[in-house]
Short mmCIF file of C-alpha atoms (C1' of nucleotides) in Angstrom, two decimals:
data_model
loop_
_atom_site.label_atom_id
_atom_site.label_comp_id
_atom_site.label_asym_id
_atom_site.label_seq_id
_atom_site.Cartn_x
_atom_site.Cartn_y
_atom_site.Cartn_z
CA MET A 1 30.09 -32.92 -1.22
CA LYS A 2 28.77 -30.11 1.44
CA THR A 3 30.57 -31.39 4.86
CA PHE A 4 30.64 -29.35 8.16
CA THR A 5 33.59 -28.31 10.34
CA THR A 6 33.29 -28.98 14.14
CA GLY A 7 32.45 -25.77 14.89
CA GLU A 8 29.31 -25.11 12.24
CA ILE A 9 28.20 -28.78 14.60
CA ALA A 10 28.23 -26.56 17.67
CA LYS A 11 26.87 -24.14 16.88
CA TYR A 12 24.00 -25.61 15.28
CA CYS A 13 24.34 -27.93 18.18
CA ASP A 14 24.29 -24.94 20.10
CA VAL A 15 27.61 -27.63 21.85
CA ASN A 16 30.59 -27.54 22.63
CA LEU A 17 33.33 -28.40 19.77
CA ARG A 18 34.93 -30.25 22.63
CA THR A 19 31.66 -32.29 22.57
CA VAL A 20 31.63 -32.31 19.34
CA ILE A 21 35.48 -34.23 18.90
CA ARG A 22 34.15 -36.43 21.59
CA TRP A 23 30.76 -37.51 19.46
CA ILE A 24 33.32 -38.17 16.61
CA GLU A 25 34.92 -40.15 18.81
CA LYS A 26 32.88 -42.44 20.66
CA GLY A 27 31.11 -43.09 16.59
CA GLU A 28 28.13 -41.19 17.29
CA LEU A 29 28.57 -38.81 15.09
CA LYS A 30 29.94 -39.16 11.70
CA GLY A 31 32.70 -37.52 10.51
CA PHE A 32 36.04 -37.89 8.79
CA LYS A 33 39.05 -36.30 9.00
CA LEU A 34 40.73 -34.48 6.92
CA PRO A 35 44.84 -35.45 6.77
CA GLY A 36 47.17 -32.58 8.16
CA ARG A 37 46.74 -32.81 12.12
CA GLY A 38 43.72 -34.13 10.96
CA ASN A 39 40.62 -31.77 11.60
CA ASN A 40 37.39 -33.54 11.60
CA ARG A 41 34.35 -32.79 8.44
CA VAL A 42 31.16 -34.59 8.56
CA LYS A 43 28.58 -35.22 5.48
CA GLU A 44 25.87 -33.54 5.38
CA GLU A 45 24.12 -36.95 4.86
CA ASP A 46 25.05 -38.12 8.14
CA PHE A 47 24.70 -34.36 10.60
CA ILE A 48 21.22 -35.11 9.44
CA ASN A 49 21.16 -38.51 10.31
CA PHE A 50 22.14 -37.73 13.58
CA LEU A 51 19.65 -35.52 13.88
CA ARG A 52 17.03 -36.95 13.59
CA ARG A 53 18.73 -40.09 15.42
CA TYR A 54 18.38 -37.51 18.55
CA ASP A 55 15.43 -35.64 17.27
CA ILE A 56 17.40 -32.74 17.79
CA PRO A 57 15.76 -29.69 15.71
CA PHE A 58 16.76 -28.72 12.71
CA PRO A 59 18.87 -24.98 11.95
CA GLU A 60 17.16 -22.41 9.68
CA GLU A 61 19.66 -23.45 6.99
CA LEU A 62 19.33 -26.86 6.93
CA LYS A 63 15.62 -26.92 5.30
CA THR A 64 16.16 -25.04 2.67
CA HIS A 65 18.68 -26.95 2.16
CA ALA A 66 17.81 -29.96 2.00
CA SER A 67 14.22 -29.30 0.37
CA ASN A 68 13.50 -29.20 -3.18
CA ASN A 69 10.22 -28.00 -4.88
CA SER A 70 10.48 -30.75 -7.76
CA ILE A 71 7.60 -33.41 -8.56
CA LEU A 72 8.97 -37.15 -9.28
CA ILE A 73 5.50 -38.53 -10.66
CA VAL A 74 5.34 -42.54 -10.87
CA ASP A 75 2.29 -44.35 -12.67
CA ASP A 76 2.82 -46.81 -15.25
CA GLU A 77 -0.23 -45.64 -17.26
CA VAL A 78 1.57 -42.99 -19.50
CA GLN A 79 -1.65 -41.11 -20.00
CA VAL A 80 -2.31 -40.96 -16.17
CA ALA A 81 1.20 -39.45 -15.54
CA LYS A 82 1.04 -37.62 -18.65
CA ALA A 83 -2.99 -35.29 -17.47
CA ILE A 84 -0.87 -34.93 -13.27
CA LYS A 85 2.38 -33.27 -15.04
CA ARG A 86 0.24 -31.25 -17.16
CA VAL A 87 -1.96 -29.82 -13.77
CA LEU A 88 1.65 -29.68 -12.46
CA LYS A 89 3.53 -27.67 -14.82
CA GLY A 90 0.58 -25.32 -14.99
CA ALA A 91 1.17 -24.81 -11.37
CA GLY A 92 4.44 -24.63 -11.91
CA TYR A 93 5.85 -27.14 -10.49
CA SER A 94 9.04 -29.00 -11.91
CA THR A 95 8.19 -32.43 -12.88
CA LEU A 96 9.35 -35.74 -13.56
CA LEU A 97 8.12 -38.53 -15.07
CA ALA A 98 8.16 -42.10 -14.23
CA HIS A 99 6.74 -45.01 -15.83
CA ASP A 100 8.69 -48.15 -14.21
CA GLY A 101 10.01 -49.32 -10.74
CA PHE A 102 13.28 -48.72 -11.92
CA LYS A 103 13.20 -44.99 -13.45
CA ALA A 104 11.57 -43.73 -10.42
CA GLY A 105 14.21 -45.03 -7.56
CA SER A 106 16.80 -43.63 -10.39
CA HIS A 107 15.10 -40.53 -10.23
CA LEU A 108 14.25 -39.82 -6.85
CA MET A 109 17.61 -40.76 -5.42
CA LYS A 110 19.50 -38.37 -8.60
CA GLU A 111 17.31 -35.93 -8.08
CA ARG A 112 15.51 -35.59 -4.97
CA PRO A 113 12.48 -34.46 -5.19
CA GLY A 114 10.70 -32.78 -2.98
CA LEU A 115 6.97 -34.63 -3.03
CA MET A 116 6.68 -37.98 -5.67
CA THR A 117 3.07 -39.22 -6.27
CA LEU A 118 3.04 -42.73 -6.32
CA ASP A 119 0.85 -45.22 -7.75
CA LEU A 120 0.28 -48.21 -6.01
CA SER A 121 -0.98 -50.87 -8.10
CA MET A 122 2.36 -51.53 -10.39
CA PRO A 123 3.21 -54.68 -12.02
CA GLY A 124 6.09 -56.17 -10.58
CA LEU A 125 5.94 -53.45 -7.93
CA ASP A 126 5.07 -53.58 -4.41
CA GLY A 127 3.31 -49.58 -3.38
CA TYR A 128 4.14 -50.45 -0.07
CA ASP A 129 7.42 -51.65 0.65
CA VAL A 130 8.09 -48.50 -2.32
CA ILE A 131 6.91 -46.07 0.97
CA ARG A 132 8.40 -48.60 4.22
CA PHE A 133 11.76 -48.26 1.59
CA VAL A 134 12.04 -44.16 0.47
CA ARG A 135 10.76 -43.32 4.20
CA GLU A 136 13.87 -45.66 5.73
CA ALA A 137 16.76 -43.87 3.34
CA PRO A 138 18.25 -41.20 5.15
CA VAL A 139 18.71 -39.30 2.35
CA VAL A 140 15.71 -39.31 0.82
CA SER A 141 13.13 -40.42 4.38
CA GLN A 142 12.33 -36.96 3.78
CA THR A 143 10.53 -36.62 0.39
CA LYS A 144 6.55 -36.50 0.49
CA ILE A 145 5.19 -39.65 -0.14
CA LEU A 146 0.52 -38.69 -2.06
CA VAL A 147 -0.45 -42.08 -2.75
CA ILE A 148 -2.72 -41.89 -5.50
CA SER A 149 -5.03 -44.84 -6.13
CA ALA A 150 -8.61 -46.33 -7.61
CA LEU A 151 -7.87 -48.94 -4.20
CA ASP A 152 -10.26 -49.19 -1.76
CA LYS A 153 -9.59 -46.69 1.60
CA PRO A 154 -8.27 -49.89 3.78
CA ALA A 155 -5.94 -50.34 1.60
CA LEU A 156 -4.91 -46.12 0.97
CA GLU A 157 -4.90 -46.33 4.76
CA LYS A 158 -2.46 -49.13 4.86
CA ALA A 159 -0.56 -46.43 2.99
CA ILE A 160 -0.53 -43.98 5.43
CA GLU A 161 0.43 -46.09 7.87
CA CYS A 162 3.26 -47.66 6.10
CA GLY A 163 4.64 -43.85 5.76
CA ALA A 164 2.61 -42.09 2.87
CA ASP A 165 1.96 -38.62 3.87
CA ALA A 166 -1.69 -38.42 2.47
CA TYR A 167 -3.49 -39.55 -0.44
CA LEU A 168 -6.17 -39.08 -3.35
CA GLN A 169 -8.42 -41.75 -4.69
CA LYS A 170 -8.84 -41.55 -7.98
CA PRO A 171 -10.78 -40.23 -9.58
CA PHE A 172 -10.14 -36.62 -8.10
CA SER A 173 -9.88 -33.13 -9.71
CA ASN A 174 -7.48 -31.20 -10.57
CA SER A 175 -8.18 -28.84 -7.84
CA GLU A 176 -8.15 -32.07 -5.14
CA LEU A 177 -4.74 -32.67 -6.70
CA LEU A 178 -3.11 -29.05 -6.68
CA SER A 179 -4.42 -28.34 -3.58
CA ALA A 180 -2.94 -31.69 -2.03
CA VAL A 181 -0.10 -31.00 -3.18
CA GLU A 182 0.07 -27.96 -2.11
CA LEU A 183 -0.58 -28.76 1.60
CA LEU A 184 2.28 -31.20 1.20
CA LEU A 185 5.22 -28.41 0.15
CA ASP A 186 4.35 -26.51 2.50
CA SER A 187 3.75 -28.01 5.20
CA PRO A 188 6.91 -28.78 7.95
CA GLN A 189 9.84 -31.16 6.83
CA GLN A 190 10.09 -31.99 10.19
CA SER A 191 6.60 -33.53 13.23
CA SER A 192 4.45 -31.32 14.63
CA ILE A 193 1.75 -29.91 12.48
CA ALA A 194 -0.63 -29.44 15.26
CA GLY A 195 -0.45 -26.49 17.16
CA MET B 1 45.41 -39.67 -18.09
CA LYS B 2 42.95 -37.91 -15.91
CA THR B 3 44.10 -35.81 -13.65
CA PHE B 4 42.98 -33.13 -11.59
CA THR B 5 43.92 -28.90 -10.72
CA THR B 6 43.70 -28.38 -6.72
CA GLY B 7 40.15 -26.18 -7.78
CA GLU B 8 38.90 -29.25 -8.74
CA ILE B 9 40.35 -31.72 -5.50
CA ALA B 10 39.87 -28.47 -3.66
CA LYS B 11 35.60 -28.34 -4.08
CA TYR B 12 35.57 -32.64 -3.82
CA CYS B 13 36.98 -32.31 -0.52
CA ASP B 14 34.83 -29.30 0.06
CA VAL B 15 38.59 -27.10 1.21
CA ASN B 16 40.15 -24.62 0.32
CA LEU B 17 42.82 -24.38 -2.27
CA ARG B 18 45.35 -23.11 0.05
CA THR B 19 45.01 -26.13 1.56
CA VAL B 20 45.42 -28.92 -1.32
CA ILE B 21 48.33 -26.66 -2.11
CA ARG B 22 49.77 -27.26 1.13
CA TRP B 23 48.84 -31.02 1.30
CA ILE B 24 51.02 -31.93 -1.87
CA GLU B 25 53.63 -29.31 -0.36
CA LYS B 26 54.02 -31.21 2.40
CA GLY B 27 53.73 -34.61 0.73
CA GLU B 28 50.40 -35.36 1.85
CA LEU B 29 49.03 -35.92 -1.66
CA LYS B 30 50.85 -36.61 -4.63
CA GLY B 31 51.20 -34.04 -7.35
CA PHE B 32 53.11 -32.69 -10.41
CA LYS B 33 54.12 -29.51 -10.96
CA LEU B 34 53.36 -28.32 -14.83
CA PRO B 35 56.06 -25.83 -16.39
CA GLY B 36 54.68 -21.80 -16.17
CA ARG B 37 53.99 -20.99 -13.32
CA GLY B 38 54.06 -23.94 -11.37
CA ASN B 39 50.54 -25.21 -11.24
CA ASN B 40 49.62 -27.93 -10.15
CA ARG B 41 48.05 -31.74 -11.56
CA VAL B 42 47.49 -34.30 -9.23
CA LYS B 43 46.43 -37.97 -11.24
CA GLU B 44 43.47 -39.44 -10.91
CA GLU B 45 45.50 -42.61 -9.11
CA ASP B 46 47.08 -40.75 -6.51
CA PHE B 47 44.31 -38.82 -5.64
CA ILE B 48 42.56 -42.44 -5.40
CA ASN B 49 44.99 -43.99 -3.10
CA PHE B 50 45.05 -40.23 -1.27
CA LEU B 51 40.91 -40.77 -0.51
CA ARG B 52 41.56 -44.06 0.96
CA ARG B 53 44.73 -43.23 2.96
CA TYR B 54 42.62 -41.23 4.78
CA ASP B 55 39.13 -42.79 4.77
CA ILE B 56 37.86 -39.67 2.96
CA PRO B 57 34.32 -40.35 1.44
CA PHE B 58 34.07 -40.04 -2.21
CA PRO B 59 32.82 -37.49 -4.04
CA GLU B 60 29.47 -38.41 -6.16
CA GLU B 61 31.74 -37.19 -8.97
CA LEU B 62 34.11 -40.18 -8.46
CA LYS B 63 31.67 -43.11 -7.37
CA THR B 64 31.72 -44.53 -10.66
CA HIS B 65 34.03 -42.63 -12.34
CA ALA B 66 37.15 -43.97 -10.19
CA SER B 67 37.14 -47.71 -8.54
CA ASN B 68 34.02 -48.31 -7.60
CA ASN B 69 33.69 -51.90 -7.31
CA SER B 70 31.08 -52.31 -5.31
CA ILE B 71 28.40 -54.35 -7.54
CA LEU B 72 24.62 -54.10 -7.39
CA ILE B 73 22.97 -57.65 -7.88
CA VAL B 74 19.94 -56.77 -9.82
CA ASP B 75 17.54 -60.61 -9.82
CA ASP B 76 13.42 -60.88 -8.23
CA GLU B 77 14.34 -64.62 -7.29
CA VAL B 78 15.64 -64.20 -3.75
CA GLN B 79 17.24 -67.11 -3.99
CA VAL B 80 19.41 -66.65 -7.33
CA ALA B 81 20.66 -63.04 -6.41
CA LYS B 82 22.48 -64.27 -2.23
CA ALA B 83 23.96 -66.98 -4.45
CA ILE B 84 24.89 -64.70 -7.13
CA LYS B 85 25.54 -62.48 -3.67
CA ARG B 86 28.12 -65.41 -1.80
CA VAL B 87 29.96 -65.52 -4.52
CA LEU B 88 30.75 -62.28 -4.81
CA LYS B 89 31.57 -61.97 -1.66
CA GLY B 90 33.58 -64.86 -1.50
CA ALA B 91 35.62 -63.03 -4.44
CA GLY B 92 36.33 -59.87 -2.01
CA TYR B 93 33.94 -57.22 -3.44
CA SER B 94 31.55 -55.33 -1.86
CA THR B 95 27.28 -56.14 -2.86
CA LEU B 96 24.06 -55.16 -2.68
CA LEU B 97 21.19 -56.21 -3.27
CA ALA B 98 17.79 -55.68 -5.21
CA HIS B 99 14.91 -57.50 -5.74
CA ASP B 100 12.26 -55.32 -7.67
CA GLY B 101 12.91 -52.58 -9.95
CA PHE B 102 12.36 -49.63 -7.34
CA LYS B 103 15.12 -50.73 -5.58
CA ALA B 104 17.88 -51.50 -8.30
CA GLY B 105 18.01 -47.73 -9.30
CA SER B 106 17.46 -46.01 -6.17
CA HIS B 107 20.71 -48.19 -5.37
CA LEU B 108 22.40 -47.41 -8.73
CA MET B 109 22.21 -43.05 -8.12
CA LYS B 110 22.74 -44.06 -5.15
CA GLU B 111 25.95 -46.04 -4.66
CA ARG B 112 27.41 -45.83 -7.84
CA PRO B 113 28.52 -49.24 -8.17
CA GLY B 114 31.34 -49.99 -10.49
CA LEU B 115 28.99 -53.33 -12.00
CA MET B 116 25.68 -54.11 -12.32
CA THR B 117 24.46 -58.13 -12.94
CA LEU B 118 21.15 -57.75 -14.54
CA ASP B 119 17.35 -60.53 -14.92
CA LEU B 120 16.69 -59.58 -17.97
CA SER B 121 13.49 -61.17 -17.17
CA MET B 122 11.80 -59.68 -13.93
CA PRO B 123 8.16 -58.55 -13.47
CA GLY B 124 7.09 -55.08 -14.68
CA LEU B 125 10.20 -54.12 -15.78
CA ASP B 126 11.87 -54.56 -19.02
CA GLY B 127 15.58 -54.92 -19.28
CA TYR B 128 16.93 -53.68 -21.96
CA ASP B 129 14.47 -50.33 -20.54
CA VAL B 130 17.20 -50.43 -18.37
CA ILE B 131 20.60 -51.21 -19.60
CA ARG B 132 19.11 -48.00 -22.36
CA PHE B 133 17.97 -45.54 -19.18
CA VAL B 134 21.54 -46.39 -18.09
CA ARG B 135 23.87 -45.64 -20.83
CA GLU B 136 22.01 -42.35 -20.81
CA ALA B 137 22.31 -41.58 -17.91
CA PRO B 138 25.28 -39.44 -17.29
CA VAL B 139 26.43 -39.96 -14.05
CA VAL B 140 26.45 -44.06 -13.99
CA SER B 141 26.38 -44.48 -17.72
CA GLN B 142 29.76 -46.06 -17.14
CA THR B 143 28.40 -48.88 -14.61
CA LYS B 144 29.61 -52.33 -16.21
CA ILE B 145 25.85 -54.61 -17.07
CA LEU B 146 25.91 -57.57 -16.94
CA VAL B 147 23.38 -59.60 -18.33
CA ILE B 148 22.19 -62.87 -16.30
CA SER B 149 19.40 -63.96 -18.04
CA ALA B 150 18.08 -68.02 -18.76
CA LEU B 151 16.69 -66.76 -22.49
CA ASP B 152 17.91 -67.55 -25.57
CA LYS B 153 21.73 -65.96 -27.54
CA PRO B 154 19.04 -63.73 -30.00
CA ALA B 155 17.62 -62.29 -26.64
CA LEU B 156 20.94 -61.83 -24.70
CA GLU B 157 22.29 -60.59 -27.62
CA LYS B 158 20.09 -57.46 -28.02
CA ALA B 159 20.41 -56.46 -24.39
CA ILE B 160 24.37 -56.11 -25.96
CA GLU B 161 23.11 -53.88 -28.67
CA CYS B 162 21.50 -52.07 -26.14
CA GLY B 163 24.93 -51.14 -24.30
CA ALA B 164 25.09 -55.22 -22.30
CA ASP B 165 28.89 -55.04 -21.40
CA ALA B 166 28.57 -58.63 -21.10
CA TYR B 167 26.60 -61.13 -20.06
CA LEU B 168 25.96 -65.10 -18.76
CA GLN B 169 23.15 -67.65 -19.71
CA LYS B 170 21.77 -69.08 -17.12
CA PRO B 171 22.96 -71.80 -15.64
CA PHE B 172 26.42 -70.80 -15.10
CA SER B 173 29.33 -71.90 -12.50
CA ASN B 174 30.95 -69.75 -9.62
CA SER B 175 33.56 -69.69 -11.59
CA GLU B 176 32.08 -68.47 -14.79
CA LEU B 177 30.59 -65.49 -13.30
CA LEU B 178 33.43 -64.33 -11.52
CA SER B 179 35.32 -64.46 -14.48
CA ALA B 180 32.89 -62.50 -16.17
CA VAL B 181 32.73 -59.91 -13.27
CA GLU B 182 37.06 -60.20 -13.09
CA LEU B 183 36.88 -59.37 -16.66
CA LEU B 184 35.09 -55.75 -16.44
CA LEU B 185 35.91 -54.34 -13.99
CA ASP B 186 39.53 -55.06 -14.41
CA SER B 187 38.89 -53.52 -17.88
CA PRO B 188 38.63 -49.85 -17.88
CA GLN B 189 35.94 -47.86 -17.48
CA GLN B 190 36.28 -45.71 -20.66
CA SER B 191 36.26 -46.46 -24.74
CA SER B 192 39.39 -47.77 -26.40
CA ILE B 193 40.92 -51.09 -24.80
CA ALA B 194 42.88 -51.89 -28.58
CA GLY B 195 46.45 -49.42 -29.11
"C1'" DT C 1 15.21 -34.69 50.14
"C1'" DA C 2 19.41 -34.55 50.32
"C1'" DT C 3 23.50 -37.68 48.79
"C1'" DT C 4 26.46 -39.88 45.63
"C1'" DC C 5 28.26 -40.79 42.22
"C1'" DA C 6 30.31 -41.99 37.44
"C1'" DA C 7 29.36 -40.02 32.85
"C1'" DA C 8 29.09 -35.87 29.57
"C1'" DT C 9 30.03 -31.58 29.36
"C1'" DG C 10 32.59 -26.94 29.39
"C1'" DT C 11 36.67 -24.30 29.96
"C1'" DC C 12 41.36 -23.16 29.08
"C1'" DG C 13 45.62 -22.44 26.65
"C1'" DC C 14 48.74 -23.20 23.02
"C1'" DA C 15 50.31 -24.65 18.68
"C1'" DA C 16 48.87 -26.42 14.30
"C1'" DA C 17 46.06 -26.84 10.84
"C1'" DT C 18 43.00 -24.71 7.89
"C1'" DG C 19 40.65 -20.06 5.56
"C1'" DT C 20 40.99 -15.33 3.32
"C1'" DC C 21 42.29 -11.85 1.02
"C1'" DA C 22 44.40 -9.24 -2.13
"C1'" DT C 23 47.64 -9.93 -6.04
"C1'" DT C 24 50.13 -11.67 -9.57
"C1'" DT C 25 51.22 -15.05 -13.50
"C1'" DA C 26 49.37 -19.14 -15.71
"C1'" DA C 27 45.75 -21.24 -18.55
"C1'" DA C 28 41.98 -21.31 -20.84
"C1'" DT C 29 39.18 -19.25 -24.06
"C1'" DT C 30 36.76 -16.10 -27.86
"C1'" DA D 1 45.80 -10.77 -29.58
"C1'" DA D 2 42.41 -9.61 -26.22
"C1'" DT D 3 39.29 -11.46 -23.12
"C1'" DT D 4 38.27 -14.79 -19.41
"C1'" DT D 5 39.32 -17.57 -15.75
"C1'" DA D 6 41.28 -20.10 -12.44
"C1'" DA D 7 45.54 -21.24 -9.69
"C1'" DA D 8 49.79 -19.98 -6.15
"C1'" DT D 9 51.51 -17.10 -3.31
"C1'" DG D 10 52.35 -14.18 1.18
"C1'" DA D 11 50.78 -12.21 4.90
"C1'" DC D 12 47.65 -12.45 8.58
"C1'" DA D 13 43.65 -13.77 10.62
"C1'" DT D 14 40.70 -17.76 12.11
"C1'" DT D 15 39.76 -22.08 13.49
"C1'" DT D 16 40.72 -26.93 15.80
"C1'" DG D 17 42.52 -30.35 18.16
"C1'" DC D 18 44.30 -32.07 22.35
"C1'" DG D 19 45.57 -32.29 27.50
"C1'" DA D 20 44.48 -31.04 31.97
"C1'" DC D 21 41.33 -29.43 34.48
"C1'" DA D 22 36.70 -27.87 35.99
"C1'" DT D 23 31.32 -27.99 35.89
"C1'" DT D 24 27.09 -29.79 35.35
"C1'" DT D 25 23.45 -33.32 34.57
"C1'" DG D 26 20.48 -37.48 35.80
"C1'" DA D 27 19.71 -41.78 38.19
"C1'" DA D 28 20.12 -44.08 41.77
"C1'" DT D 29 20.14 -45.28 46.71
"C1'" DA D 30 19.81 -43.57 51.13
#
DNA sequence: TATTCAAATGTCGCAAATGTCATTTAAATT
DNA sequence: AATTTAAATGACATTTGCGACATTTGAATA
C-alpha cells in the first residue's frame, strides 16, 4: 500500500505542509493517522482522487506509477479475442483475455491494465454501462477504452459519449488495430491532447 | 496462528521497520518476542485490532485473509438483490451490490469481501465458471461463496462441487439467509475445521 | 478603482515522531 | 556447516504536528 506523507504532498502540490494538514483535517483530502503523535498518511489512491477532483496537474512521479501498458481484451467470441491478442502480443504488449463480464471486471481491478478493448455487445452485459462504470471507478478511471464492435456509427459514437477513448468498427485490419492501440497508449493520461 | 514480523508490518503500513519496533515497545501494537535475540512477532488478530483502532486502511493482502466482513451480493434481479441487502444490512453487515458480471468481478477484486452471494443463473454468465474462477484466483480464493438460486438440488450440489461453500434454494426466509451467512463468516477462513 | 473583510495559506519554533545508517546477530535457506 | 536474508539496535538526521500569529487571496461593496 503506497502512501504519502504530508510533506510529500506539500511538495507535489507546491503548498505549505501546514496547509496539507488542514486539508486533511477538513476532509478535503482523505488521510489516516499513525499511532504515536498521529502523523498523517494519505493513500496513493486517495491522493489521486484529490488531484483529479481539483484538477491539479499530476506530478511526473505519479504518471509513470499509474500507467500500466498491459492490455485487457474483452470479447465473448473466443476467436476474435485470440486474434486481437495475437496482433498485440506480436507488437510486444502483454495481454489478458476475458470472455465474460465477470472475468473482465476481475482482471480490470486486479491488474489495472493501461488499456482495454471492449466488445460493446456481450450477452448479459451492457457495454455502455461498463464504460460508465470504469470512468466512475477512481482507481481505473484513466484506463483507455477501445471499443470494438460491428454496430453502426451512431452506436459507436454513443460509446464515445459514455467515455470510451476510441472505437474500431468491424471488420478492421491488424494495422488499424495496432495504430489505434499505440495512439491511445502513447497519449497523455490526462486531459488535453490538443495543442 | 498466523503471525507477522516487524518487516511485514512495516511494508503493509508503508513505514520504517524502526517505527514498528517503537510502536511495539510503547505498547501501541501488541506483540511478543522470540527467544534468541528477541525478534518481534505480532499475532494477526492483534495486528488487525491495531489497524482498526487507528483507522489505518487494510492492506490489500489482508482484505480477504483476515476479517473483511463485507458482503458482495450478485444478482441481476434488482429487487431480489435489494431484499438480500436489506436483511444483511439490518444484521450489521456492510454490503455491495452487483447486477451484472462486470460489476461483480470488479467489486470482488477491489473490495475483497469476505463473502459473496451468487445467483447461479445470470444472463451471459455461467455461475459455475464464476465459482471456479474465484477459487483459482489466489487473492480472493478464500472468499466464502453462498449460492442463491431457484434451480433444483442437483444444480445446487454441482455448485458445491465447483467450490461453493453453501447454497440457499429459493424461496428462503430472512432467517435462513442470515444463519447461512453467519455460519460461513464465523467459520475459519482456511482449511480444517475438524480437530 | 479603492476598500473592506473573511477565509485560506504561509511562517516560525519547539517537541515528538519517524527515518537513515552501520553494525551485530538471529533466523531461514542451501 | 555455510551462506544468505532479515531483524534489532544505537546514534544521529530529518520530518511532522501544532499553536500562535502574519500574510495573501478573492469576492463583495462602497
